Each structure stands twice: as C-alpha cells, then as structure tokens.
Backbone as CSV, one residue per row, in Angstrom:
resi,resn,N_x,N_y,N_z,CA_x,CA_y,CA_z,C_x,C_y,C_z
1,MET,116.914,132.365,-5.447,116.050,131.149,-6.160,114.161,131.166,-5.373
2,ARG,113.617,131.186,-6.866,112.010,131.179,-6.784,111.166,129.991,-5.264
3,GLN,110.735,130.378,-4.447,110.221,129.571,-3.637,108.970,129.202,-4.685
4,ASP,108.664,127.536,-4.636,107.682,126.364,-5.195,106.258,126.296,-4.068
5,ASN,105.209,127.440,-4.614,104.526,127.200,-4.057,103.380,126.533,-4.239
6,ARG,103.320,126.014,-5.313,102.297,125.129,-5.650,101.469,124.293,-4.734
7,LEU,102.246,123.976,-3.940,101.702,122.742,-2.982,100.605,123.702,-1.605
8,SER,100.525,125.122,-1.522,99.556,125.921,-0.712,99.086,126.162,-1.678
9,CYS,99.002,126.567,-2.572,98.260,126.665,-3.719,96.733,125.642,-3.953
10,VAL,97.467,124.697,-4.145,96.662,123.774,-4.428,95.419,123.342,-3.419
11,LEU,96.128,123.335,-1.843,95.380,123.026,-0.379,94.735,124.574,-0.914
12,HIS,94.989,125.290,-0.822,94.043,126.528,-0.825,92.600,126.476,-1.925
13,VAL,92.889,126.580,-2.504,92.114,125.888,-3.579,90.860,124.631,-3.567
14,LEU,91.650,123.531,-2.568,90.924,122.487,-2.131,89.742,122.640,-1.448
15,LEU,90.240,123.993,-0.338,89.793,124.125,0.526,88.462,124.859,0.097
16,HIS,89.040,125.780,-0.932,87.594,126.472,-1.422,86.412,125.333,-2.087
17,MET,86.895,124.348,-2.910,86.200,123.664,-3.355,85.281,123.467,-2.205
18,ALA,86.191,122.554,-0.808,84.913,121.584,0.019,84.434,122.951,0.536
19,GLU,84.564,124.210,0.438,83.315,125.061,0.588,82.753,125.510,-0.321
20,ALA,82.310,125.479,-1.031,81.702,125.700,-2.285,80.474,124.495,-2.195
21,GLY,80.869,123.344,-2.330,79.925,122.396,-2.222,79.341,121.924,-3.108
22,GLY,80.045,121.931,-4.659,79.464,122.543,-5.798,80.745,122.502,-6.834
23,PRO,80.294,122.408,-7.949,81.300,123.074,-9.060,82.004,124.073,-8.933
24,MET,83.152,124.414,-9.046,83.810,125.814,-9.130,84.521,125.529,-10.274
25,THR,84.533,126.908,-11.002,85.415,127.149,-12.445,87.046,127.334,-12.153
26,SER,87.277,127.298,-13.293,89.024,127.821,-12.823,88.787,129.091,-12.931
27,GLU,88.000,129.909,-12.564,88.195,131.144,-13.261,87.876,131.480,-12.087
28,ALA,86.813,130.939,-11.530,86.142,131.295,-9.533,87.663,130.957,-9.267
29,LEU,88.627,129.751,-9.161,89.782,129.513,-7.966,90.345,130.352,-8.561
30,ALA,90.859,130.958,-9.828,91.795,131.625,-10.102,91.862,132.885,-9.465
31,ARG,90.611,133.545,-8.866,90.365,135.014,-8.483,90.301,134.525,-6.813
32,ALA,90.670,133.563,-6.375,90.786,132.970,-5.301,92.135,132.971,-4.484
33,LEU,93.014,132.794,-5.894,94.371,132.049,-5.663,95.161,134.161,-6.046
34,ASN,94.121,134.167,-7.040,95.178,135.683,-7.517,95.859,135.978,-8.464
35,THR,95.694,134.760,-9.511,96.049,134.493,-10.800,95.369,134.043,-12.155
36,ASN,95.735,133.772,-13.169,95.315,133.175,-13.834,94.544,132.152,-13.994
37,PRO,93.209,131.442,-14.808,93.023,130.352,-14.857,93.893,129.205,-15.189
38,VAL,94.680,129.821,-16.589,95.207,128.490,-17.004,96.511,128.135,-15.748
39,VAL,96.862,129.024,-14.665,97.567,128.065,-13.290,96.634,128.068,-12.808
40,VAL,95.561,127.560,-12.645,94.571,127.012,-12.173,94.773,125.424,-12.684
41,ARG,94.640,125.228,-13.793,94.315,124.170,-14.953,95.177,123.457,-14.774
42,ARG,96.472,123.729,-14.674,98.325,123.321,-14.798,97.674,122.559,-13.243
43,LEU,97.356,123.067,-12.460,97.819,122.671,-11.086,97.467,121.769,-11.002
44,MET,95.826,121.879,-11.187,94.353,120.750,-11.168,94.430,119.589,-12.070
45,GLY,95.562,119.668,-12.985,96.001,118.735,-13.946,96.296,117.161,-13.226
46,GLY,97.583,117.650,-11.802,98.277,116.461,-11.572,97.026,115.360,-10.524
47,LEU,96.415,116.401,-9.894,94.823,115.896,-8.729,94.396,115.363,-9.248
48,ARG,93.736,115.775,-10.854,92.408,114.675,-11.030,93.698,113.703,-12.065
49,GLU,94.471,113.397,-12.659,95.011,111.920,-12.535,94.751,111.105,-11.454
50,HIS,94.470,111.934,-9.777,95.432,111.182,-8.329,93.792,110.500,-8.546
51,GLY,93.099,111.231,-8.664,91.211,110.867,-8.323,91.287,111.865,-7.253
52,TYR,91.783,113.243,-7.063,91.261,113.755,-6.205,90.107,114.922,-6.178
53,VAL,90.032,115.435,-7.570,89.279,116.075,-8.331,88.788,115.410,-9.810
54,HIS,87.878,116.187,-9.919,87.570,116.113,-11.275,86.891,117.298,-11.999
55,SER,86.668,117.129,-13.235,86.674,118.433,-14.021,85.224,118.179,-14.581
56,GLU,84.265,119.117,-15.588,83.202,118.976,-15.964,83.041,120.126,-17.170
57,LYS,83.012,120.050,-18.162,82.867,121.310,-19.028,81.468,121.373,-19.735
58,GLY,81.457,122.612,-19.987,80.293,123.472,-20.499,79.251,124.242,-19.421
59,HIS,78.446,124.720,-19.678,77.212,124.878,-18.829,77.564,124.654,-17.387
60,GLY,77.633,124.800,-16.156,77.164,123.949,-15.080,78.240,123.306,-14.656
61,GLY,79.230,123.345,-15.413,80.841,122.429,-15.505,81.525,123.513,-14.478
62,GLY,82.742,122.541,-14.044,83.942,123.406,-13.257,84.668,122.176,-12.519
63,TRP,85.016,122.261,-11.185,86.253,121.577,-10.933,84.919,121.140,-9.605
64,THR,85.158,119.987,-8.808,84.694,118.810,-8.007,85.270,118.471,-7.332
65,LEU,85.743,118.061,-6.006,86.147,116.952,-4.938,86.133,116.094,-5.166
66,SER,86.368,114.719,-5.617,86.151,113.680,-5.562,86.896,112.546,-4.568
67,CYS,87.377,113.460,-3.516,87.800,112.453,-1.783,87.363,112.624,-1.295
68,GLN,87.467,112.114,-0.012,86.811,112.514,0.987,88.228,113.253,2.016
69,LEU,87.706,114.230,2.344,88.978,114.974,3.215,89.727,114.399,4.460
70,ASP,88.786,113.417,4.547,89.457,112.747,5.728,90.533,111.722,5.742
71,GLN,90.341,111.396,4.168,90.798,110.365,3.085,92.574,111.325,2.846
72,VAL,92.712,112.147,2.533,93.660,112.706,1.783,94.480,113.273,2.830
73,THR,95.851,113.547,2.402,97.334,113.987,3.515,97.392,115.371,3.046
74,LEU,98.284,115.575,3.405,99.206,117.108,2.885,100.287,115.903,2.066
75,ARG,100.754,114.753,2.322,101.759,114.584,1.470,101.065,113.680,0.397
76,ASP,99.949,113.349,0.019,99.761,112.772,-0.862,99.196,113.822,-1.813
77,ILE,98.860,115.289,-1.099,98.612,116.371,-2.346,100.156,116.640,-3.244
78,TYR,101.295,116.988,-1.925,102.533,116.867,-2.597,103.204,115.658,-3.362
79,GLU,102.668,114.785,-2.872,103.144,113.727,-4.160,102.159,113.508,-5.573
80,ALA,101.300,114.298,-5.667,100.487,114.474,-7.124,100.585,115.277,-7.493
81,LEU,101.783,116.441,-7.134,102.320,117.448,-7.461,103.500,116.692,-8.145
82,ASP,103.965,115.847,-8.302,105.325,115.349,-8.643,106.518,115.923,-8.045
83,GLY,106.205,116.256,-6.446,106.914,116.326,-5.435,107.852,117.586,-5.850
84,PRO,106.731,118.815,-5.157,107.599,120.177,-5.611,109.074,119.815,-4.435
85,ARG,110.056,121.078,-4.963,111.194,121.077,-4.377,110.992,121.914,-2.794
86,LEU,111.647,120.847,-2.131,111.372,121.835,-0.737,112.475,122.341,-0.149
87,PHE,113.800,122.132,-0.736,114.414,123.046,0.000,115.354,124.272,-1.280
88,ALA,115.490,125.460,-0.759,116.283,125.928,-1.612,118.205,125.675,-1.676
89,ILE,118.405,125.258,-0.561,119.745,124.569,-0.472,119.531,123.095,-1.223
90,GLY,121.136,123.596,-1.267,121.588,121.653,-1.826,122.772,121.886,-2.210
91,ASN,123.824,121.218,-2.845,124.514,120.912,-3.074,125.311,121.728,-4.906
92,ARG,126.149,122.341,-4.678,126.792,123.808,-5.367,127.116,122.256,-7.046
93,SER,127.589,120.895,-6.815,127.552,120.347,-8.289,127.411,118.881,-7.729
94,GLU,126.264,118.019,-8.080,126.512,116.356,-7.715,127.684,115.842,-7.996
95,LYS,128.790,115.686,-9.133,130.258,115.255,-9.785,131.029,116.281,-9.529
96,THR,132.008,115.524,-8.680,133.110,116.393,-8.385,134.397,116.080,-8.332
97,GLU,135.459,115.708,-8.431,136.365,115.084,-7.965,137.686,115.921,-7.009
98,CYS,136.906,116.936,-5.942,137.218,117.247,-5.274,137.273,117.029,-3.612
99,LEU,137.791,116.139,-3.111,137.602,115.616,-1.650,136.443,116.424,-0.913
100,VAL,137.366,117.948,-0.593,136.376,118.601,0.098,134.856,118.711,-0.202
101,GLU,134.704,118.708,-1.972,133.527,119.170,-1.830,132.854,117.500,-1.800
102,GLU,133.230,116.882,-1.996,132.885,115.012,-1.653,132.186,114.909,-0.014
103,ALA,132.983,115.352,1.013,132.768,115.698,2.081,131.583,116.230,2.459
104,VAL,131.896,117.733,1.603,130.818,118.845,1.998,128.858,118.211,1.531
105,ASN,129.349,117.759,0.385,127.753,116.897,-0.264,127.547,115.878,0.226
106,ASP,128.312,115.183,1.375,127.795,113.892,1.798,127.307,114.349,3.317
107,ALA,127.702,115.471,3.818,127.193,115.894,5.077,125.366,116.827,4.833
108,MET,125.505,117.363,3.545,124.358,118.447,3.380,123.634,116.972,2.778
109,SER,123.896,116.651,1.937,122.809,115.161,1.468,122.383,114.791,2.952
110,GLY,123.268,114.142,3.390,122.523,113.534,4.103,121.290,113.668,5.202
111,VAL,122.176,115.474,5.403,120.597,115.874,6.849,119.574,116.567,5.923
112,LEU,119.507,116.733,4.604,118.330,117.117,3.777,117.862,115.708,3.759
113,ALA,118.634,114.545,3.197,117.604,113.512,3.303,116.788,113.441,4.556
114,ASP,117.532,113.570,5.882,116.563,112.999,6.786,115.561,114.037,7.128
115,VAL,115.917,115.463,6.883,114.676,116.379,6.965,113.863,116.375,6.037
116,LYS,113.971,115.680,4.987,112.985,115.610,3.988,111.912,114.193,4.293
117,ALA,112.550,113.741,4.696,111.909,111.922,5.367,111.241,112.957,6.994
118,GLN,111.456,113.779,7.421,110.865,114.100,8.568,110.045,114.972,8.462
119,LEU,109.867,115.751,7.029,108.739,116.899,6.287,107.570,116.088,5.931
120,LEU,108.156,114.788,5.230,107.212,114.662,4.484,106.006,113.206,5.293
121,ALA,107.071,112.756,6.423,105.995,111.953,7.794,105.350,112.878,8.541
122,ARG,104.982,114.071,8.599,104.102,115.409,8.848,103.766,115.145,8.250
123,PHE,103.535,115.596,6.849,102.985,115.953,5.642,101.943,115.083,5.743
124,GLY,101.972,113.810,5.938,101.538,112.463,6.078,100.144,112.503,6.856
125,GLN,100.581,112.865,8.296,99.640,113.303,9.293,98.604,113.846,9.450
126,ILE,98.987,115.373,8.570,97.778,116.443,8.711,96.930,115.928,7.161
127,THR,95.600,115.986,7.558,95.068,115.521,6.601,93.709,117.099,6.289
128,LEU,92.935,116.797,4.671,92.511,117.983,4.239,91.627,118.551,5.580
129,ALA,90.997,117.486,5.713,89.256,117.100,6.646,90.262,118.819,7.823
130,ALA,91.933,117.966,8.539,92.220,119.085,9.433,92.280,120.312,9.248
131,LEU,92.889,121.130,7.801,92.931,122.202,7.720,91.264,123.093,7.756
132,HIS,90.972,121.954,6.937,89.258,122.324,7.030,88.798,122.606,8.327
133,ALA,88.675,121.955,8.984,87.957,122.572,10.509,89.064,123.410,11.623
134,ASP,90.169,123.789,10.914,91.049,124.758,11.658,90.566,125.821,10.483
135,PHE,90.372,125.869,9.461,89.292,127.446,8.720,88.298,127.456,9.718
136,HIS,87.551,126.433,9.780,85.778,126.420,10.417,86.463,127.169,11.991
137,GLN,87.412,127.105,12.498,87.598,127.167,13.780,88.369,128.675,13.620
138,ARG,89.049,129.130,12.957,89.127,130.411,12.959,87.840,131.308,12.114
139,LEU,87.113,130.940,11.260,86.340,131.718,10.656,84.867,131.970,12.231
140,ALA,85.041,131.056,12.971,83.985,131.306,14.170,84.460,132.281,15.224
141,ALA,85.939,132.164,15.713,86.699,132.880,16.779,86.571,134.181,16.009
142,HIS,86.511,134.548,14.662,86.187,135.844,13.994,85.090,136.553,13.504
143,HIS,83.682,135.269,14.323,82.796,135.779,14.057,82.355,136.335,12.722
144,ALA,82.794,136.191,11.837,82.830,136.360,10.465,81.901,136.089,9.361
145,PRO,81.203,136.503,8.708,80.051,135.786,7.673,81.083,134.760,7.044
146,ALA,80.598,134.223,6.170,81.110,133.212,5.836,81.986,133.165,4.038
147,THR,83.040,134.447,4.480,83.806,134.503,3.591,85.137,133.932,3.420
148,LEU,85.792,133.645,2.331,86.685,132.898,2.124,87.822,133.496,2.039
149,CYS,88.311,134.474,0.847,89.345,135.327,1.040,88.687,136.932,0.754
150,LYS,89.212,137.734,0.975,89.134,139.082,1.042,89.827,139.314,-0.262
C-alpha cells in the first residue's frame, strides 16, 4: 500500500512560503517538492478553502500564507486535507458473518481508534511556528546560507 504523503508535502511547502515572505508560484513550490505544479495546486485547494493560504493569478501572483504560524497546528492542516489515512493496517473486511473475524475487527478497531486519537492530539500540540523555529535552529547549526532544499 502506498503511503499518503500529502500532510508532509503541505507542511514542506508552507514552510517554504513562510521563508519566501511573498507570493510563490505553483511552479516554484513544485520544484521544492520535486513534483508537478498541478499536484501543488491540488494540495493547496483544501488549504485555501480553510483560509490558510491565498492565491493570486497573473504577473506577480502566486500562493501566500493567510494565517499566523503560531495559530495553526499540524492537526488543522491534517483536517484541511480531509484527514488522510494514518495507518496502512486495517480490518480485512468490515462486514462479516464470521465470529472470529468480528473478534479480530473489534480488537484492531479499538486499538487503531485509540492510537489515532493520541496521534491527532499530538498533532494538535505542534504549530507551524514550532516547525519554522526548528528549521531555523537546524539552519543555524549547519552555519549554512539560507537555502531551503538541495
């Protein structure tokens, strides 16, 4: 099963946007992700609907942040992406007439629900500002010029 990396990708581009200090085109953001600009536009749509980013068309346009980094958590972004699937494991089938499978489903569903709740609670404690600060600490530790991606 493929991993769903949308949350990681969106967090990546949001930090690039925070560093840019001005509009960034889908093409520029796509270069940062090593992907196609269409992918970026698709990713950013949900964020725009939730008011986290804004886009302007035309010369000098592009994507800009329309939120305060300290006011937005990883959970907020996760939810703006319609809650990507967190786990690759799951029940074999949801509807069964097998009592053994029902027992397995109940045990697994309970554990997965608990872990999801814990993960989302932790996501709710991490702000974009914390990620931004971590980036700047790493940058200072490397004594590197302000390049974001290699």
